[in-house]
Amino acid sequence: MCKGLAALPHSCLERAKEIKIKLGILLQKPDSAVDLVIPYNEKSEKPAKTHKPSPDEALQWRDSLDKLLQNNYGLASFKNFLKSEFSEENLEFWIACEDYKKTKSPVKMAEKAKKIYEDFIQTDAPKEVNIDHFTKDITMKNLIQPSLSSFDVAQKRIHALMEKDSLPRFVRSEFYQEFIK
């Protein structure tokens, strides 16, 4: 049985050091207060035209989290419901990932990746999402060289969790019942 890193093969040890350095760079603390302000929105987009959904539209949300998330009224109501249960971190993570995937600038992408990691992924993050170690490890490896798909595996896990757990609770709530009356 190996005892510590000293027992690892030389190339494996070098690779571990390389990963540690790259993660250290990604996760380094900001040098100035300006670096602390990393907004999720790269540029403001014109909001989609909104209308209150008909009861028939709202009924479709029972069977499709995606339809709920695509409707501004549904999304806002779902978010308020989750806040009332103190469980909005999954939705906030999903929204942050959607915004991240729209990022064009590599510099902005790295900044947003760092912010998402610090807010939602790292152990004891302020809004830590509940993902398994395998998913967390894949996400951390993806962040060595951030790309638009860096959070895809974690985002899919959280989407599935919301679909299986949060959506059924939402559908039984007063937040949802208001839409189908």
Coordinates of N, CA and C in Angstrom, one line a residue:
M1 N 0.8 -1.2 0.0 CA 0.0 0.0 0.0 C 0.9 1.2 0.0
C2 N 0.5 2.3 -0.8 CA 1.3 3.5 -0.9 C 1.1 4.3 0.3
K3 N 2.2 4.9 0.8 CA 2.2 5.8 1.9 C 2.6 7.2 1.4
G4 N 1.6 8.1 1.2 CA 1.8 9.4 0.8 C 2.2 9.5 -0.7
L5 N 2.5 10.7 -1.1 CA 2.9 11.0 -2.5 C 4.3 10.4 -2.9
A6 N 5.1 10.3 -1.9 CA 6.5 9.8 -2.2 C 6.5 8.4 -2.9
A7 N 5.5 7.6 -2.6 CA 5.5 6.3 -3.2 C 4.9 6.2 -4.6
L8 N 4.3 7.4 -5.1 CA 3.8 7.4 -6.4 C 4.9 7.3 -7.5
P9 N 4.6 6.8 -8.6 CA 5.5 6.8 -9.7 C 5.9 8.3 -10.1
H10 N 7.1 8.5 -10.6 CA 7.6 9.8 -10.8 C 6.6 10.6 -11.7
S11 N 6.1 10.1 -12.8 CA 5.3 10.8 -13.7 C 3.9 11.1 -13.1
C12 N 3.5 10.3 -12.3 CA 2.2 10.5 -11.6 C 2.4 11.7 -10.6
L13 N 3.5 11.7 -9.9 CA 3.8 12.7 -8.9 C 3.9 14.1 -9.6
E14 N 4.6 14.1 -10.8 CA 4.7 15.3 -11.6 C 3.3 15.8 -12.0
R15 N 2.5 14.9 -12.5 CA 1.1 15.3 -12.9 C 0.3 15.8 -11.7
A16 N 0.4 15.2 -10.6 CA -0.3 15.7 -9.4 C 0.2 17.1 -9.0
K17 N 1.5 17.4 -9.1 CA 2.0 18.7 -8.8 C 1.5 19.7 -9.9
E18 N 1.5 19.3 -11.1 CA 1.0 20.2 -12.2 C -0.5 20.6 -12.0
I19 N -1.3 19.6 -11.6 CA -2.7 19.8 -11.3 C -2.8 20.8 -10.1
K20 N -2.1 20.5 -9.1 CA -2.1 21.3 -7.9 C -1.8 22.8 -8.2
I21 N -0.7 23.0 -9.0 CA -0.3 24.3 -9.4 C -1.4 25.0 -10.2
K22 N -2.0 24.3 -11.2 CA -3.1 24.9 -12.0 C -4.3 25.2 -11.2
L23 N -4.7 24.3 -10.3 CA -5.8 24.6 -9.4 C -5.5 25.8 -8.5
G24 N -4.3 25.9 -8.0 CA -3.9 26.9 -7.2 C -4.0 28.3 -7.9
I25 N -3.6 28.3 -9.1 CA -3.7 29.6 -9.9 C -5.2 29.9 -10.1
L26 N -6.0 29.0 -10.4 CA -7.4 29.2 -10.6 C -8.1 29.7 -9.3
L27 N -7.7 29.1 -8.2 CA -8.4 29.4 -6.9 C -7.7 30.5 -6.1
Q28 N -6.6 31.1 -6.6 CA -5.9 32.1 -5.8 C -6.8 33.3 -5.4
K29 N -6.5 33.8 -4.3 CA -7.3 34.9 -3.8 C -7.1 36.2 -4.6
P30 N -8.1 37.0 -4.8 CA -7.9 38.2 -5.6 C -6.9 39.2 -5.0
D31 N -6.1 39.9 -5.8 CA -5.1 40.9 -5.3 C -5.7 42.2 -4.9
S32 N -6.9 42.6 -5.5 CA -7.5 43.8 -5.2 C -9.0 43.7 -5.0
A33 N -9.6 44.7 -4.4 CA -11.0 44.7 -4.2 C -11.8 44.7 -5.5
V34 N -11.2 45.2 -6.6 CA -11.8 45.2 -7.9 C -12.0 43.8 -8.3
D35 N -11.1 42.9 -8.0 CA -11.2 41.5 -8.4 C -12.4 40.8 -7.7
L36 N -12.8 41.3 -6.6 CA -13.9 40.7 -5.8 C -15.2 40.8 -6.5
V37 N -15.3 41.8 -7.3 CA -16.6 42.1 -8.0 C -16.5 41.4 -9.4
I38 N -17.1 40.2 -9.4 CA -17.1 39.5 -10.7 C -18.6 39.1 -10.9
P39 N -19.3 40.0 -11.7 CA -20.7 39.8 -11.9 C -20.9 38.6 -12.8
Y40 N -22.0 37.9 -12.7 CA -22.3 36.8 -13.5 C -22.7 37.2 -14.9
N41 N -23.3 38.4 -15.0 CA -23.8 38.8 -16.4 C -22.6 39.5 -17.1
E42 N -22.2 39.0 -18.2 CA -21.1 39.6 -19.0 C -21.6 40.9 -19.6
K43 N -22.8 40.9 -20.1 CA -23.4 42.1 -20.6 C -24.9 42.0 -20.4
S44 N -25.6 43.1 -20.2 CA -27.0 43.0 -20.0 C -27.7 42.6 -21.3
E45 N -28.6 41.7 -21.2 CA -29.4 41.3 -22.3 C -30.8 41.8 -22.2
K46 N -31.5 42.1 -23.2 CA -32.9 42.5 -23.2 C -33.7 41.4 -22.7
P47 N -34.4 41.6 -21.6 CA -35.2 40.5 -21.1 C -36.3 40.0 -22.1
A48 N -36.6 38.7 -22.1 CA -37.6 38.2 -23.0 C -39.0 38.8 -22.6
K49 N -39.8 39.0 -23.6 CA -41.1 39.5 -23.3 C -41.9 38.5 -22.4
T50 N -42.4 39.0 -21.3 CA -43.1 38.1 -20.4 C -44.6 38.3 -20.4
H51 N -45.2 37.2 -20.2 CA -46.7 37.3 -20.0 C -47.0 36.2 -18.9
K52 N -48.0 36.4 -18.2 CA -48.4 35.5 -17.2 C -48.9 34.2 -17.9
P53 N -48.4 33.1 -17.5 CA -48.8 31.8 -18.2 C -50.3 31.5 -18.0
S54 N -50.9 30.9 -19.0 CA -52.2 30.4 -18.8 C -52.2 29.1 -17.9
P55 N -53.3 28.8 -17.3 CA -53.3 27.5 -16.5 C -52.8 26.3 -17.3
D56 N -53.2 26.3 -18.6 CA -52.7 25.1 -19.4 C -51.2 25.1 -19.6
E57 N -50.6 26.3 -19.8 CA -49.1 26.4 -19.8 C -48.5 25.9 -18.5
A58 N -49.0 26.4 -17.4 CA -48.5 26.1 -16.1 C -48.7 24.6 -15.8
L59 N -49.7 24.0 -16.3 CA -49.9 22.5 -16.1 C -48.8 21.7 -16.7
Q60 N -48.2 22.2 -17.8 CA -47.1 21.5 -18.5 C -45.8 21.5 -17.6
W61 N -45.7 22.4 -16.7 CA -44.5 22.4 -15.8 C -44.4 21.2 -14.9
R62 N -45.6 20.6 -14.6 CA -45.6 19.4 -13.8 C -44.7 18.3 -14.3
D63 N -44.7 18.2 -15.6 CA -44.0 17.1 -16.3 C -42.7 17.6 -16.9
S64 N -42.3 18.9 -16.9 CA -41.1 19.3 -17.5 C -40.5 20.5 -16.8
L65 N -39.4 20.2 -16.1 CA -38.6 21.2 -15.4 C -38.1 22.2 -16.5
D66 N -37.7 21.7 -17.6 CA -37.2 22.6 -18.7 C -38.2 23.7 -19.1
K67 N -39.5 23.3 -19.2 CA -40.5 24.2 -19.6 C -40.7 25.2 -18.5
L68 N -40.6 24.8 -17.2 CA -40.7 25.7 -16.1 C -39.6 26.7 -16.1
L69 N -38.4 26.2 -16.3 CA -37.2 27.1 -16.3 C -37.2 28.1 -17.5
Q70 N -37.8 27.8 -18.6 CA -37.9 28.6 -19.7 C -38.9 29.7 -19.6
N71 N -39.8 29.6 -18.6 CA -40.8 30.6 -18.4 C -40.4 31.6 -17.3
N72 N -40.4 32.9 -17.6 CA -39.9 33.8 -16.6 C -40.8 33.8 -15.3
Y73 N -42.1 33.7 -15.5 CA -43.0 33.6 -14.3 C -42.7 32.3 -13.5
G74 N -42.6 31.3 -14.3 CA -42.4 30.0 -13.6 C -41.1 29.9 -12.9
L75 N -40.0 30.5 -13.6 CA -38.7 30.5 -12.9 C -38.7 31.3 -11.7
A76 N -39.3 32.5 -11.7 CA -39.4 33.4 -10.5 C -40.2 32.7 -9.4
S77 N -41.3 32.1 -9.7 CA -42.1 31.4 -8.7 C -41.3 30.2 -8.1
F78 N -40.7 29.4 -9.0 CA -39.9 28.3 -8.5 C -38.8 28.8 -7.6
K79 N -38.1 29.9 -8.0 CA -37.0 30.4 -7.1 C -37.6 30.9 -5.8
N80 N -38.7 31.6 -5.8 CA -39.3 32.0 -4.5 C -39.7 30.8 -3.6
F81 N -40.2 29.8 -4.3 CA -40.6 28.6 -3.5 C -39.3 28.0 -2.9
L82 N -38.2 27.8 -3.7 CA -37.0 27.2 -3.1 C -36.4 28.1 -2.0
K83 N -36.5 29.4 -2.2 CA -36.0 30.3 -1.1 C -36.8 30.1 0.2
S84 N -38.1 29.9 0.0 CA -39.0 29.7 1.2 C -38.6 28.4 1.9
E85 N -38.0 27.5 1.2 CA -37.5 26.2 1.8 C -36.0 26.2 2.1
F86 N -35.4 27.4 1.9 CA -33.9 27.5 2.1 C -33.1 26.5 1.3
S87 N -33.6 26.3 0.0 CA -32.9 25.4 -0.8 C -32.7 25.9 -2.2
E88 N -32.4 27.2 -2.4 CA -32.3 27.8 -3.7 C -30.9 27.6 -4.3
E89 N -30.0 27.0 -3.6 CA -28.6 26.9 -4.2 C -28.6 26.1 -5.5
N90 N -29.4 25.1 -5.6 CA -29.3 24.3 -6.8 C -29.8 25.1 -8.0
L91 N -30.9 25.8 -7.9 CA -31.3 26.7 -9.0 C -30.4 27.8 -9.3
E92 N -29.8 28.4 -8.3 CA -28.8 29.5 -8.5 C -27.6 28.9 -9.2
F93 N -27.2 27.7 -8.9 CA -26.0 27.1 -9.6 C -26.4 26.8 -11.0
W94 N -27.6 26.3 -11.3 CA -28.0 26.0 -12.6 C -28.1 27.3 -13.5
I95 N -28.6 28.4 -12.9 CA -28.7 29.7 -13.6 C -27.3 30.2 -13.9
A96 N -26.4 30.1 -12.9 CA -25.0 30.6 -13.1 C -24.3 29.8 -14.2
C97 N -24.6 28.5 -14.3 CA -24.0 27.7 -15.4 C -24.5 28.1 -16.7
E98 N -25.8 28.4 -16.8 CA -26.4 28.8 -18.0 C -25.8 30.1 -18.5
D99 N -25.6 31.0 -17.6 CA -24.9 32.3 -17.9 C -23.5 32.1 -18.3
Y100 N -22.8 31.2 -17.6 CA -21.4 30.8 -17.9 C -21.2 30.4 -19.3
K101 N -22.2 29.5 -19.8 CA -22.1 29.0 -21.1 C -22.3 30.0 -22.2
K102 N -22.7 31.2 -21.9 CA -22.9 32.3 -22.8 C -21.6 33.2 -22.9
T103 N -20.6 32.9 -22.1 CA -19.4 33.7 -22.0 C -18.6 33.5 -23.2
K104 N -18.1 34.6 -23.8 CA -17.2 34.6 -25.0 C -15.8 34.8 -24.6
S105 N -15.5 35.7 -23.8 CA -14.1 36.0 -23.4 C -13.5 35.0 -22.5
P106 N -12.3 34.5 -22.9 CA -11.6 33.5 -22.0 C -11.3 34.1 -20.6
V107 N -11.0 35.3 -20.6 CA -10.7 36.0 -19.3 C -11.9 36.0 -18.4
K108 N -13.1 36.4 -19.0 CA -14.3 36.4 -18.2 C -14.7 34.9 -17.9
M109 N -14.4 34.0 -18.8 CA -14.8 32.6 -18.5 C -14.0 32.1 -17.3
A110 N -12.7 32.4 -17.2 CA -11.9 32.0 -16.1 C -12.4 32.6 -14.8
E111 N -12.8 33.9 -14.8 CA -13.3 34.6 -13.7 C -14.6 34.0 -13.2
K112 N -15.5 33.8 -14.1 CA -16.8 33.2 -13.8 C -16.6 31.7 -13.3
A113 N -15.7 31.0 -13.9 CA -15.5 29.6 -13.4 C -15.0 29.6 -12.0
K114 N -14.1 30.5 -11.7 CA -13.6 30.7 -10.3 C -14.7 31.0 -9.3
K115 N -15.6 32.0 -9.7 CA -16.7 32.4 -8.9 C -17.7 31.2 -8.6
I116 N -18.0 30.5 -9.7 CA -19.0 29.4 -9.6 C -18.4 28.3 -8.7
Y117 N -17.1 28.0 -8.9 CA -16.4 27.0 -8.1 C -16.4 27.4 -6.6
E118 N -16.1 28.7 -6.3 CA -16.0 29.1 -4.9 C -17.4 29.2 -4.3
D119 N -18.4 29.6 -5.1 CA -19.7 29.8 -4.5 C -20.5 28.4 -4.3
F120 N -20.3 27.5 -5.2 CA -21.1 26.3 -5.3 C -20.4 24.9 -5.2
I121 N -19.2 24.8 -5.6 CA -18.6 23.5 -5.8 C -17.6 23.2 -4.6
Q122 N -16.8 24.1 -4.2 CA -15.7 23.7 -3.2 C -16.4 23.4 -1.9
T123 N -15.7 22.5 -1.2 CA -16.2 22.1 0.1 C -16.4 23.3 1.0
D124 N -17.5 23.3 1.7 CA -17.9 24.4 2.6 C -18.1 25.7 1.8
A125 N -18.4 25.7 0.5 CA -18.8 26.9 -0.2 C -20.1 27.5 0.4
P126 N -20.2 28.8 0.3 CA -21.4 29.4 0.9 C -22.8 28.9 0.4
K127 N -22.8 28.4 -0.9 CA -24.0 27.9 -1.4 C -23.7 26.5 -2.0
E128 N -23.0 25.7 -1.3 CA -22.5 24.4 -1.8 C -23.7 23.5 -2.3
V129 N -23.5 23.0 -3.5 CA -24.6 22.1 -4.1 C -24.2 20.7 -3.7
N130 N -25.2 19.8 -3.6 CA -25.0 18.5 -3.2 C -24.7 17.6 -4.4
I131 N -23.4 17.5 -4.8 CA -23.0 16.6 -5.9 C -22.0 15.6 -5.3
D132 N -22.0 14.4 -5.9 CA -21.1 13.3 -5.5 C -19.6 13.6 -5.7
H133 N -18.7 12.9 -5.1 CA -17.3 13.2 -5.2 C -16.8 13.0 -6.7
F134 N -17.4 12.0 -7.4 CA -17.0 11.7 -8.7 C -17.3 12.9 -9.6
T135 N -18.5 13.5 -9.5 CA -18.9 14.7 -10.2 C -18.0 15.9 -9.9
K136 N -17.8 16.0 -8.6 CA -16.9 17.1 -8.1 C -15.5 17.0 -8.7
D137 N -15.0 15.8 -8.7 CA -13.6 15.6 -9.3 C -13.6 15.9 -10.8
I138 N -14.6 15.5 -11.5 CA -14.6 15.7 -12.9 C -14.7 17.3 -13.2
T139 N -15.5 17.9 -12.4 CA -15.7 19.4 -12.5 C -14.3 20.1 -12.2
M140 N -13.7 19.7 -11.2 CA -12.4 20.3 -10.8 C -11.3 20.0 -11.9
K141 N -11.3 18.9 -12.5 CA -10.4 18.6 -13.6 C -10.7 19.5 -14.8
N142 N -12.0 19.6 -15.1 CA -12.5 20.5 -16.2 C -12.1 22.0 -16.0
L143 N -11.9 22.4 -14.8 CA -11.5 23.8 -14.5 C -10.0 24.1 -14.6
I144 N -9.2 23.0 -14.8 CA -7.8 23.3 -15.1 C -7.7 24.1 -16.3
Q145 N -8.4 23.8 -17.4 CA -8.5 24.6 -18.6 C -10.0 24.9 -18.8
P146 N -10.5 26.0 -18.3 CA -12.0 26.2 -18.4 C -12.5 26.3 -19.8
S147 N -13.6 25.6 -20.1 CA -14.3 25.7 -21.4 C -15.8 25.9 -21.1
L148 N -16.5 26.1 -22.2 CA -18.0 26.3 -22.0 C -18.7 25.1 -21.4
S149 N -18.0 23.9 -21.5 CA -18.6 22.7 -20.9 C -18.0 22.3 -19.6
S150 N -17.3 23.1 -18.9 CA -16.6 22.8 -17.7 C -17.6 22.3 -16.6
F151 N -18.8 22.9 -16.6 CA -19.7 22.5 -15.5 C -20.8 21.6 -16.0
D152 N -20.8 21.1 -17.2 CA -21.9 20.4 -17.8 C -22.3 19.1 -16.9
V153 N -21.3 18.4 -16.5 CA -21.7 17.2 -15.7 C -22.4 17.5 -14.4
A154 N -21.8 18.5 -13.7 CA -22.4 18.9 -12.4 C -23.8 19.6 -12.7
Q155 N -23.9 20.4 -13.7 CA -25.2 21.0 -14.0 C -26.3 19.9 -14.3
K156 N -25.9 18.9 -15.1 CA -26.9 17.8 -15.4 C -27.3 17.1 -14.1
R157 N -26.3 16.9 -13.2 CA -26.7 16.2 -11.9 C -27.7 17.1 -11.1
I158 N -27.4 18.4 -11.1 CA -28.2 19.3 -10.3 C -29.6 19.4 -11.0
H159 N -29.6 19.4 -12.3 CA -30.9 19.4 -13.0 C -31.7 18.2 -12.7
A160 N -31.1 17.1 -12.7 CA -31.8 15.8 -12.4 C -32.3 15.8 -10.9
L161 N -31.5 16.3 -10.0 CA -31.9 16.4 -8.6 C -33.1 17.3 -8.5
M162 N -33.1 18.5 -9.2 CA -34.3 19.4 -9.1 C -35.5 18.8 -9.7
E163 N -35.3 18.0 -10.8 CA -36.4 17.4 -11.5 C -37.1 16.3 -10.6
K164 N -36.2 15.6 -9.9 CA -36.7 14.4 -9.1 C -37.2 14.9 -7.7
D165 N -36.6 15.9 -7.1 CA -36.9 16.3 -5.8 C -37.7 17.7 -5.7
S166 N -37.1 18.7 -6.2 CA -37.6 20.1 -6.0 C -38.9 20.3 -6.8
L167 N -39.0 19.8 -8.1 CA -40.1 20.0 -8.9 C -41.4 19.4 -8.3
P168 N -41.4 18.2 -7.9 CA -42.6 17.6 -7.3 C -43.1 18.4 -6.0
R169 N -42.1 18.9 -5.2 CA -42.5 19.7 -4.0 C -43.1 21.0 -4.5
F170 N -42.6 21.6 -5.5 CA -43.1 22.9 -6.0 C -44.5 22.7 -6.6
V171 N -44.7 21.6 -7.3 CA -46.0 21.4 -7.9 C -47.1 21.2 -6.8
R172 N -46.7 20.8 -5.6 CA -47.7 20.6 -4.5 C -47.9 21.9 -3.7
S173 N -47.0 22.9 -4.0 CA -47.0 24.2 -3.2 C -48.1 25.2 -3.7
E174 N -48.3 26.1 -2.8 CA -49.2 27.3 -3.2 C -48.6 28.1 -4.3
F175 N -47.3 28.2 -4.3 CA -46.6 28.9 -5.4 C -47.1 28.5 -6.8
Y176 N -47.2 27.2 -6.9 CA -47.6 26.6 -8.2 C -49.1 26.6 -8.4
Q177 N -49.8 26.3 -7.3 CA -51.3 26.2 -7.4 C -51.9 27.6 -7.9
E178 N -51.3 28.7 -7.6 CA -51.8 30.0 -8.0 C -51.9 30.1 -9.5
F179 N -51.0 29.4 -10.2 CA -50.9 29.4 -11.7 C -52.0 28.6 -12.4
I180 N -52.4 27.5 -11.7 CA -53.4 26.6 -12.4 C -54.8 26.9 -12.0
K181 N -55.1 27.9 -11.2 CA -56.5 28.2 -10.8 C -57.2 28.9 -11.9

